[in-house]
Coordinates of C-alpha atoms in Angstrom, one line a residue:
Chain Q
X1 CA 68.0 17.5 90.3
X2 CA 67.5 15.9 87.0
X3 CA 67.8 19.6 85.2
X4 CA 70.0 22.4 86.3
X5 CA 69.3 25.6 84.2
X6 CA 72.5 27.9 84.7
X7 CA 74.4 30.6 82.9
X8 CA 72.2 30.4 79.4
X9 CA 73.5 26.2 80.1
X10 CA 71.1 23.0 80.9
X11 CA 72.5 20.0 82.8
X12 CA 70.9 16.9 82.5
X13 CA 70.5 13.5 84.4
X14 CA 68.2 10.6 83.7
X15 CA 66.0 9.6 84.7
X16 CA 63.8 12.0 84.0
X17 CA 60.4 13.1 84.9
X18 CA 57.3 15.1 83.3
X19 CA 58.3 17.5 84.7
X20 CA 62.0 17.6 83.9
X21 CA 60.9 17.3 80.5
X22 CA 58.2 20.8 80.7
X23 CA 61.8 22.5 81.4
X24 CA 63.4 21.9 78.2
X25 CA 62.9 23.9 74.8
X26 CA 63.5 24.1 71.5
X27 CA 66.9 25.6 70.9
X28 CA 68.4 25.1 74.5
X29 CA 71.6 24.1 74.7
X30 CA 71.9 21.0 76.6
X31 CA 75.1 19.1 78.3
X32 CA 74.2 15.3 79.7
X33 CA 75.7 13.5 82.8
X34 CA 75.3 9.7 83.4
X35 CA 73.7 7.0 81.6
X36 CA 73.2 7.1 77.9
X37 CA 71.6 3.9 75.7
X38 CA 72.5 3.3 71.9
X39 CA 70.6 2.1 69.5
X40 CA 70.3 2.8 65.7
X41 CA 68.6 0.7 62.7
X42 CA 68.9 -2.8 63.2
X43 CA 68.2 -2.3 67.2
X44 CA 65.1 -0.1 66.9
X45 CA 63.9 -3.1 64.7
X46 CA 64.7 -5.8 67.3
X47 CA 62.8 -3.9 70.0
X48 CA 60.1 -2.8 68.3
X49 CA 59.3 -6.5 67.7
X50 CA 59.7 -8.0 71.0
X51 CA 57.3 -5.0 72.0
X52 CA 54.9 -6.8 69.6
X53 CA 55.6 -10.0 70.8
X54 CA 55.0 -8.8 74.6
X55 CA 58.3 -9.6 75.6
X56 CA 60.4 -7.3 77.8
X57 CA 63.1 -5.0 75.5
X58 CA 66.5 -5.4 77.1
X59 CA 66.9 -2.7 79.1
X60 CA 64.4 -0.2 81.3
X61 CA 63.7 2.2 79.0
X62 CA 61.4 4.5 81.1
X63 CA 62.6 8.1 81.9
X64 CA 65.9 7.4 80.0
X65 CA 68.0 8.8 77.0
X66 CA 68.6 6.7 73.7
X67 CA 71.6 8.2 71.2
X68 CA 71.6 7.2 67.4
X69 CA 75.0 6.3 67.4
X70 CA 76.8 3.4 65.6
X71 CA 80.4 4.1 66.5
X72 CA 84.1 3.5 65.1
X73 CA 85.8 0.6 66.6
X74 CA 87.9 1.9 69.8
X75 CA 91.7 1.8 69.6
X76 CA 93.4 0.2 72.5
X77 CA 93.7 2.0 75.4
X78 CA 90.6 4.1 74.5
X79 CA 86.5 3.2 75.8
X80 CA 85.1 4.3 72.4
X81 CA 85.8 5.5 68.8
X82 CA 84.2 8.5 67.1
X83 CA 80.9 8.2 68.2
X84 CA 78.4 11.1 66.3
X85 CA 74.5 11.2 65.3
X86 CA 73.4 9.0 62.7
X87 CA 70.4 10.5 60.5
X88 CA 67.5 9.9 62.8
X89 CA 64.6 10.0 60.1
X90 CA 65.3 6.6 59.5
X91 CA 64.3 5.5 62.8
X92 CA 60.7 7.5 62.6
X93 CA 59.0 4.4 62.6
X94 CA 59.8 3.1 65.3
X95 CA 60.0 6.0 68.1
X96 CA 56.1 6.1 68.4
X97 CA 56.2 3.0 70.2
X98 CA 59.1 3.2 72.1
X99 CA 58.1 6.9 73.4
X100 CA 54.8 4.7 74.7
X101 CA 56.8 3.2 76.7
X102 CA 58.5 5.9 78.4
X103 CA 61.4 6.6 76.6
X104 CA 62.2 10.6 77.3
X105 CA 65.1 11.9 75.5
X106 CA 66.4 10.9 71.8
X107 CA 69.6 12.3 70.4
X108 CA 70.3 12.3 67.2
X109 CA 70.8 14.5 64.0
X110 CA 68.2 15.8 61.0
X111 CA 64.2 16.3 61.3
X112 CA 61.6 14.4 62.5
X113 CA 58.4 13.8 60.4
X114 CA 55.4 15.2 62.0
X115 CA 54.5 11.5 63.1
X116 CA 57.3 11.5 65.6
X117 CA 56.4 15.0 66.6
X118 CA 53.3 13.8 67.8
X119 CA 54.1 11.7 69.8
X120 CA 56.9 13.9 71.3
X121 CA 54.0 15.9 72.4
X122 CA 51.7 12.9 73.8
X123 CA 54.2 11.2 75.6
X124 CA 56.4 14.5 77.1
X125 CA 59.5 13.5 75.6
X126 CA 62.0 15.7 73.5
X127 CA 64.7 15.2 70.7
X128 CA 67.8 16.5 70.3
X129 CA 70.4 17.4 67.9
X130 CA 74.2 16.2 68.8
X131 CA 76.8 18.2 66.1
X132 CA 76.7 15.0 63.2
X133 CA 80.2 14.9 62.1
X134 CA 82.0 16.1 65.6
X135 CA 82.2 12.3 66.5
X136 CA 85.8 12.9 67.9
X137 CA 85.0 15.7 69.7
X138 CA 81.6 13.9 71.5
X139 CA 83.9 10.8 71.9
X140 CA 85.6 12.3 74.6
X141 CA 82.2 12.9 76.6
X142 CA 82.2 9.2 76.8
X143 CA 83.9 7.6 79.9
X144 CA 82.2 4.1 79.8
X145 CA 80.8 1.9 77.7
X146 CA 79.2 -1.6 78.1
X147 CA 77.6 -3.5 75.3
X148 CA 74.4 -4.6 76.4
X149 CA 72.4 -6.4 73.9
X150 CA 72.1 -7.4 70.8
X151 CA 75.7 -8.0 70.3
X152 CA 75.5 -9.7 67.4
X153 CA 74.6 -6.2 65.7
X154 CA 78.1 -4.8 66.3
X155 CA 78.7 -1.1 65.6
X156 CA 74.4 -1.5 65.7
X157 CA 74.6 -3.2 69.3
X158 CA 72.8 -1.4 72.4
X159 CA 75.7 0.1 74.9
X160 CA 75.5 1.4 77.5
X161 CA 77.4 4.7 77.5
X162 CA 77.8 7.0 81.0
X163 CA 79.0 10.5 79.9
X164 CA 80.1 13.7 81.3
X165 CA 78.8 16.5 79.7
X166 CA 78.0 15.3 76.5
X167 CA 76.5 18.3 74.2
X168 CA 73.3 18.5 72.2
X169 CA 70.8 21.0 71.1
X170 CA 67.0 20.5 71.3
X171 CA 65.0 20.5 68.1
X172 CA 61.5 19.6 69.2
X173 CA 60.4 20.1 72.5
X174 CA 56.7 18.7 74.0
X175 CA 55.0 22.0 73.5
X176 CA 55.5 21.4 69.6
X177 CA 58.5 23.9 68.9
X178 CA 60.8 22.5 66.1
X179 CA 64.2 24.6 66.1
X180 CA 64.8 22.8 62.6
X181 CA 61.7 25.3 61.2
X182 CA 62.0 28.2 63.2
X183 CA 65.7 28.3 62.6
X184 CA 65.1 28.1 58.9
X185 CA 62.5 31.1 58.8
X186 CA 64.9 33.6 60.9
X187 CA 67.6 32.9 59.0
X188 CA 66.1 33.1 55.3
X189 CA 67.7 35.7 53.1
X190 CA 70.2 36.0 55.1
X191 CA 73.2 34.4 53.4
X192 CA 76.9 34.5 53.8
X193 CA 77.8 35.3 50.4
X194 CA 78.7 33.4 47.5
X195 CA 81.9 35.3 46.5
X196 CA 84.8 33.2 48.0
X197 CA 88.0 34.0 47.5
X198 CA 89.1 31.5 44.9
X199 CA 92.4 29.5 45.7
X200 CA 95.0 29.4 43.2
X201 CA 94.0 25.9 41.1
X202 CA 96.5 24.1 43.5
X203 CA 96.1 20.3 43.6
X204 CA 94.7 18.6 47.1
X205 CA 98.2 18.1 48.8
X206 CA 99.2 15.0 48.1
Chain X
X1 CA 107.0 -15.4 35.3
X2 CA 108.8 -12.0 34.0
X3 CA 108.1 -10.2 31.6
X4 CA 110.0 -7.6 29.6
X5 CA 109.3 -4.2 30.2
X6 CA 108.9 -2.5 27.0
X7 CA 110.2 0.9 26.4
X8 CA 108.3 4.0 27.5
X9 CA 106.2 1.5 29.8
X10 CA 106.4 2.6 33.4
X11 CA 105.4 -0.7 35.8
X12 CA 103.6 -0.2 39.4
X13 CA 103.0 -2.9 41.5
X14 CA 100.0 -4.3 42.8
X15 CA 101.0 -4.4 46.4
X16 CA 102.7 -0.9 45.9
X17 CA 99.0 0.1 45.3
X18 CA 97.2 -1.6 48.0
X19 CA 99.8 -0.3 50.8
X20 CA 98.9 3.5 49.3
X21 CA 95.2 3.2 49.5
X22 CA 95.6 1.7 52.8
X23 CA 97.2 5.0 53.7
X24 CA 95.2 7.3 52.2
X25 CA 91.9 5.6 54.2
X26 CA 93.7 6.3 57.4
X27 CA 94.7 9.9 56.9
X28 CA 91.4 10.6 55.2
X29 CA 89.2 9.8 57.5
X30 CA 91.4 11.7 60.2
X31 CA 92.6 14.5 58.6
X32 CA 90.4 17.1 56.7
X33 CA 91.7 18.9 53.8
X34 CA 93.4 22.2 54.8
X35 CA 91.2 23.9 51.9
X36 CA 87.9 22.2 53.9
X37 CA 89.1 23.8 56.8
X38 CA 89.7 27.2 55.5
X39 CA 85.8 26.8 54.1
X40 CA 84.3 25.9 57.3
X41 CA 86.5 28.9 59.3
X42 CA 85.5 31.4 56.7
X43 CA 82.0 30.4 57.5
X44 CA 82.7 30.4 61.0
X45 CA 83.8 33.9 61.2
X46 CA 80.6 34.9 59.0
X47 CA 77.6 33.0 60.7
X48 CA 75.1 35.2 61.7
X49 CA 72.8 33.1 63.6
X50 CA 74.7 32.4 67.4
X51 CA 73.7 28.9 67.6
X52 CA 75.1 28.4 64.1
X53 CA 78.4 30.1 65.1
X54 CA 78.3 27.8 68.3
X55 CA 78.1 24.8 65.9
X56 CA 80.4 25.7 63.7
X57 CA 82.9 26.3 66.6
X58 CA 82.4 22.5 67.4
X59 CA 83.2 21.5 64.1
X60 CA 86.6 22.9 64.5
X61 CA 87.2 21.4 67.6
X62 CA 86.4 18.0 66.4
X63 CA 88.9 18.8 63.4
X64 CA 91.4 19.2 65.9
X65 CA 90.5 16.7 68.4
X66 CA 90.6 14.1 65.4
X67 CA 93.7 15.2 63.7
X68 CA 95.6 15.1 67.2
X69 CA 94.1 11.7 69.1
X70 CA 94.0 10.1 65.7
X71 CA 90.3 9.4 66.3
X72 CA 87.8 9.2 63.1
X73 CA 86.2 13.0 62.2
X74 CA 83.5 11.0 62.1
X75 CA 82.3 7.3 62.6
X76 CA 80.2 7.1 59.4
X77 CA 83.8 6.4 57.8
X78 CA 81.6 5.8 55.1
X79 CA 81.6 3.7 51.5
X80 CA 85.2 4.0 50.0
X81 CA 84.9 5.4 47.1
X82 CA 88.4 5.3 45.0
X83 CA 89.1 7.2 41.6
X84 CA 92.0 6.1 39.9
X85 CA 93.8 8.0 37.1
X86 CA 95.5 5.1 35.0
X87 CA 98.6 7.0 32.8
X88 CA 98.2 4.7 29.5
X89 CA 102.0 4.1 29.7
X90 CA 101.5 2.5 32.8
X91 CA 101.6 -1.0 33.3
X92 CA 100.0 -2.8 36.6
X93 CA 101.9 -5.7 37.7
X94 CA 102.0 -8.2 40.6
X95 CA 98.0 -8.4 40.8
X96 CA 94.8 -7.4 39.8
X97 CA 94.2 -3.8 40.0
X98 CA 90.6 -4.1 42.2
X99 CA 91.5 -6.7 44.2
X100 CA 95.0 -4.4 45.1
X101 CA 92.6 -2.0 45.7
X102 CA 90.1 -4.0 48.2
X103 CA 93.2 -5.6 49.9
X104 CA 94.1 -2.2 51.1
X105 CA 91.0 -1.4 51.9
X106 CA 90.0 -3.5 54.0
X107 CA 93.8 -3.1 55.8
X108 CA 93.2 0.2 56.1
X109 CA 89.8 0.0 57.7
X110 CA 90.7 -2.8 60.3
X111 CA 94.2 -1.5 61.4
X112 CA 93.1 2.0 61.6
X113 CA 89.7 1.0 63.9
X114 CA 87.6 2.5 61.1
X115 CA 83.9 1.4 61.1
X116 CA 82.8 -1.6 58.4
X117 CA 79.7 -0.1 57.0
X118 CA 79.1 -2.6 53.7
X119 CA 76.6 -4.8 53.6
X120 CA 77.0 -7.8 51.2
X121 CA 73.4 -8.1 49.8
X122 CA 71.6 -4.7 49.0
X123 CA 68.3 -5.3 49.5
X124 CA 68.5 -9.0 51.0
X125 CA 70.7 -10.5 53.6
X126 CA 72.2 -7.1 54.2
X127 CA 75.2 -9.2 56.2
X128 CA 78.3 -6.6 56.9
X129 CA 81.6 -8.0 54.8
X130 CA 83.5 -6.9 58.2
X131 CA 86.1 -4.5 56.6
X132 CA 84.5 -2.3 54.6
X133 CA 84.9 -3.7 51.6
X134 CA 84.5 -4.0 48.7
X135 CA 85.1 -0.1 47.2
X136 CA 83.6 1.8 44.9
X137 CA 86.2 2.1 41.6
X138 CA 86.5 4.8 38.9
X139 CA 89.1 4.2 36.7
X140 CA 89.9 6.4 33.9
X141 CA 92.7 6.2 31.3
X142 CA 94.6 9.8 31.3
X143 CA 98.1 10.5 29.1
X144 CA 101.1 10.0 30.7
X145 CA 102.8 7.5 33.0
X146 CA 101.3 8.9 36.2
X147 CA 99.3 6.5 38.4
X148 CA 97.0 8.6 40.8
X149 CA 94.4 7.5 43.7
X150 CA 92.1 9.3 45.5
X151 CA 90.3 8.1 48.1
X152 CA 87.1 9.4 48.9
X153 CA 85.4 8.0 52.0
X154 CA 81.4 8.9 51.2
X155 CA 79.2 9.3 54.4
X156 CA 75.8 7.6 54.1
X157 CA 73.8 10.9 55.6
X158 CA 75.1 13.0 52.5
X159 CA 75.0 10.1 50.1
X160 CA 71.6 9.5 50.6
X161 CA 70.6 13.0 49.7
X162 CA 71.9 12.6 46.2
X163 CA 69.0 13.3 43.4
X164 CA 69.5 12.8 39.5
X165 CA 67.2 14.7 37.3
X166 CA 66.9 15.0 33.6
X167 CA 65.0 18.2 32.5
X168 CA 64.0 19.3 29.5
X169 CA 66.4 22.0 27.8
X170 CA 64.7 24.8 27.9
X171 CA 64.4 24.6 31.6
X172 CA 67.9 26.2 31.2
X173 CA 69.9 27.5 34.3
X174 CA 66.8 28.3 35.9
X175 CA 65.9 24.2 36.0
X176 CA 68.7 23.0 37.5
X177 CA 69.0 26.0 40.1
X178 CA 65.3 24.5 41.0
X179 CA 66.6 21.1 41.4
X180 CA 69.9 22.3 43.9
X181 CA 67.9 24.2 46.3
X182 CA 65.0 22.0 46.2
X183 CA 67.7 18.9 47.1
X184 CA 69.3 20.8 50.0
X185 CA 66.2 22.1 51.3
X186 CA 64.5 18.9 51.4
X187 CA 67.8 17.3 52.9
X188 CA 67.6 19.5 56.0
X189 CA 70.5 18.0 58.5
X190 CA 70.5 14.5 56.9
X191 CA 73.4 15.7 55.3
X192 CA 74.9 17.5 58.0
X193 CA 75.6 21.0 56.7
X194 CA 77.5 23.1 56.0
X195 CA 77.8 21.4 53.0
X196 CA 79.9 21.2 49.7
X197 CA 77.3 21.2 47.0
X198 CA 78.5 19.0 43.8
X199 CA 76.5 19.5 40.8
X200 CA 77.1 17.7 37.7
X201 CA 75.1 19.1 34.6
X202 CA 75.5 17.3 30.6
X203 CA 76.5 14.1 29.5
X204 CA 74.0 10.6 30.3
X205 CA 72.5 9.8 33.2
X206 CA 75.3 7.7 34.7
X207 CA 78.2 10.2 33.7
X208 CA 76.0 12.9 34.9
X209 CA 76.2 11.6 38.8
X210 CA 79.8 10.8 38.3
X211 CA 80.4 14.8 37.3
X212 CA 78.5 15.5 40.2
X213 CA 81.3 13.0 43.2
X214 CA 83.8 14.8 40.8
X215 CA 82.8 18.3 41.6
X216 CA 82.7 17.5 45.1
X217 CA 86.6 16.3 45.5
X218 CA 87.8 19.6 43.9
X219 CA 89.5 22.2 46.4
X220 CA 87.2 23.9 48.8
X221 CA 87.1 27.7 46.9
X222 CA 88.3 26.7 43.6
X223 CA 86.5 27.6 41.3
X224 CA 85.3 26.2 37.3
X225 CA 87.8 26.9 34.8
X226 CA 84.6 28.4 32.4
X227 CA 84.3 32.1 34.0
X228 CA 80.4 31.4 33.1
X229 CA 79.7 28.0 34.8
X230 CA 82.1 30.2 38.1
X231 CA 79.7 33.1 38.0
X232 CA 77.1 30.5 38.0
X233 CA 78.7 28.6 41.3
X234 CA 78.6 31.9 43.0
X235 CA 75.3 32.5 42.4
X236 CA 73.9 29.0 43.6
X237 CA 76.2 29.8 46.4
X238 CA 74.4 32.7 47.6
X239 CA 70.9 31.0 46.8
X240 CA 72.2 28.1 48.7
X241 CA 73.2 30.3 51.6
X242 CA 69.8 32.0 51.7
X243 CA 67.4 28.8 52.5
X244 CA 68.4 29.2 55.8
X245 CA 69.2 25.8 56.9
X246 CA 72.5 26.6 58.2
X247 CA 74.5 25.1 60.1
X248 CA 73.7 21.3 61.1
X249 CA 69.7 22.6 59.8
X250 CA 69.6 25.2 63.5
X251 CA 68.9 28.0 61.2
X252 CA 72.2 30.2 59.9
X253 CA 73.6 32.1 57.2
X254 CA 76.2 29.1 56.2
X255 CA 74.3 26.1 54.4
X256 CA 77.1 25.6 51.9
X257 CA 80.9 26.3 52.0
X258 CA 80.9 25.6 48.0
X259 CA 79.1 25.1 45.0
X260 CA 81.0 23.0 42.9
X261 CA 79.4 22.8 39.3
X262 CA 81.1 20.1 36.7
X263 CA 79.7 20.2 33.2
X264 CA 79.6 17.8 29.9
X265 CA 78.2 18.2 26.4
X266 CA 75.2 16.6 26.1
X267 CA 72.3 15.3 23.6
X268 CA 69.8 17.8 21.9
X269 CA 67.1 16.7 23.8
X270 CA 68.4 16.4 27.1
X271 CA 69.4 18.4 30.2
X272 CA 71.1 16.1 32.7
X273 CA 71.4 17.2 36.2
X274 CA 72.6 15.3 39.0
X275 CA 73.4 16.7 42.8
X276 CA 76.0 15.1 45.6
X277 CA 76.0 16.7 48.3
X278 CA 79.1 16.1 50.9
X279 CA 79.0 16.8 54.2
X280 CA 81.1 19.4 56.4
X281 CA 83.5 16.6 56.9
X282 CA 84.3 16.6 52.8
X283 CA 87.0 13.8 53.8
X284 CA 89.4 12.7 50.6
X285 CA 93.1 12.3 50.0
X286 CA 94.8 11.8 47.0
X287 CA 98.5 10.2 46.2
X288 CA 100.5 9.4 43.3
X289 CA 102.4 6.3 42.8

């Protein structure tokens, strides 16, 4: 089973279906097993373009996960370096088409503009937030990795990641819900307070 | 060629130099201040929203995780931005200052598997220089013979975010309170909160902006010297906090850990405001050579 809903916890395979898909909502927490693609900028510009030029993009893309994600360089020894979300905004311009293709789940962190939301709807696909700035913690999710294409790009070349329980959050789901907004009007108001205990004027340690 | 050191002249060495700030870019961008971490438990133990406290519990993992398997808190290891304080009775020798500077850079960076995020050209070729170079350098002349670095490796999520306004005076504290929440509301997770809010406020335009990286390398819960512009902090703090945004923009009581408000005289007509925001991962080290 592509989704497994157990103990307030969603695990996740791709490829996934409609209907996996109509199971998923804003604000679920979500933990992924098997293959995950990267792509960030420079990639999202290279496919986009072969789309327009009616030539196949490298890899299958239908029912599958893409991860914003340009990662560190991997020390020896190790399959990755730190390896968090990249400020997915910057690739609204390009999801629309790739979502037409069949492209299900995107991880990354940050909004999407209503554009993108759209077409979440249209095609049944959902994004999701990984924790941007835990890239050592997500790292060790990640037990393969094989660059696939475009390896001229570098950090910005499509890998093939598989992963064992690698943990995001959805933000918009294909009914519409956006956990982004929702979150935001619950929690209005509502704020820690702004009287922290101030430190003795003690230099950074050196 | 030698030269004579005159009296009261204290000499560092080029290399000296590029060895420490290849240092400081490893532990930075493994390490995260103790005062950072204090922030982000305080705001931890606070959180009122679940899925915020869930996040924030993550964060603290991934502060451990990188600290003890030495890998990057983050992969954005971001634009190296170094502030030197130059004692005037110091004397560089051996080398040029930036090019001791880049040299350890771009050491740092390639022996520490840190991620090369310049690109040559800006709005051209846009071809990576392959080791992160070259920095960005603030040098400032301070009394003394002390020769400090701090390296300050500046995510592009949170850079991004940055917003430089000059308002007319009268717009007063109640302008530039506009202009902070109005920057990290707009920013929603771009900049990956919780954040560290720096706000610089006087000066000119460009010394404005540099107030504003300033305020966001001082200690996490420090607070301005001036008991006004403090009370002030607090107050943006709380204001900050009440937007909602929370943790990693799920929705939470923790947008900010600190408000960090640096201030400069400024002309008659002018009211310079400039915002930098940092990101939970408020990554900088200093040393002094």
């Amino acid at each position: 089973m592509p989704i497994v809903k157990k103990d307030g916890e969603t695990r996740a395979t791709p490829p996934f279906t409609d209907e996996d898909i109509a199971q998923l909502r804003a604000g679920d927490h979500v933990r992924f097993y098997g293959t995950i693609y990267t792509a960030r900028d420079a990639a999202h510009r290279r496919m986009v373009q072969a789309l327009q030029e009616r030539k196949p993009l490298p890899m299958d893309i239908r029912g599958q996960i893409i991860y914003y994600v340009g990662p560190t360089p991997a020390r020896p020894g190790r399959v990755i370096g730190s390896a968090g979300p990249t400020t997915s905004m910057r690739l609204d311009p390009f999801t629309p088409a790739l979502l037409e293709q069949g492209l299900k789940v995107i991880i990354g962190k940050g909004g999407r503009g209503s554009v993108v939301k759209k077409a979440l709807q249209d095609n049944k696909a959902v994004y999701l937030l990984a924790i941007g700035g835990a890239g050592a913690l997500l790292s060790g999710t990640i037990k393969s990795m094989d660059v696939i294409a475009y390896e001229d790009l570098g950090t910005e070349s499509i890998k093939k990641l598989e992963v064992e329980g690698f943990p995001a959050i959805v933000a918009c789901d294909m009914y519409g819900g956006d956990l982004l907004l929702a979150g935001k009007e619950a929690y209005r108001d509502q704020p820690a307070l702004g009287d922290y205990v101030s430190v003795p004027p003690a230099e950074k340690a050196g | 060629m030698t030269t004579e050191t005159k009296p009261g002249v204290r000499e560092v060495q080029a290399d000296d130099i590029a060895a420490k700030v290849a240092e400081l870019c490893q532990t930075a961008t493994h390490v995260l201040p103790e005062d950072v971490v204090a922030g982000l438990k305080r705001a931890e133990q606070t959180e009122k929203s679940p899925l915020g406290k869930q996040v924030l519990i993550e964060i603290l993992e991934n502060v451990d995780i990188a600290k003890r398997e030495m890998i990057p808190l983050c992969q954005d290891t971001g634009t190296t931005v170094v502030m030197v304080d130059i004692g005037q009775d110091v004397h560089i020798v051996g080398g040029d200052l930036h090019e001791a500077i880049n040299r350890g850079v771009s050491k740092g960076y390639t022996e520490g598997y840190l991620r090369a995020s310049m690109v040559a050209h800006p709005f051209s070729s846009r071809v990576n220089t392959k080791d992160n170079t070259p920095a960005v350098v603030h040098t400032e002349i301070v009394p003394g013979d002390e020769f400090r670095i701090t390296v300050v490796p500046k995510g592009g999520g949170c850079e991004n975010m940055s917003r430089l306004q000059i308002m007319l005076p009268s717009r007063g504290k109640e302008g530039i309170t506009e202009v902070v929440l109005r920057t990290i509301e707009e920013s929603g997770g771009n900049p990956c909160p919780p954040l560290v809010v720096g706000v610089g406020v006087g000066g000119s335009s460009e010394y404005c902006m540099l107030l504003a990286k300033k305020a966001i390398t001082r200690p996490v819960g420090q607070q301005s010297d001036d008991p006004e512009t403090a009370e002030f902090e607090r107050e943006l703090l709380t204001k900050v906090n009440a937007l909602g945004v929370g943790p990693q923009a799920v929705g939470g009581s923790n947008t900010a850990i600190a408000v960090n408000i640096e201030t400069y005289p400024t002309h008659i007509t002018s009211l310079p405001v400039a915002v930098n925001l940092q990101c939970h991962s408020a990554r900088s080290k200093s040393a002094t050579l």
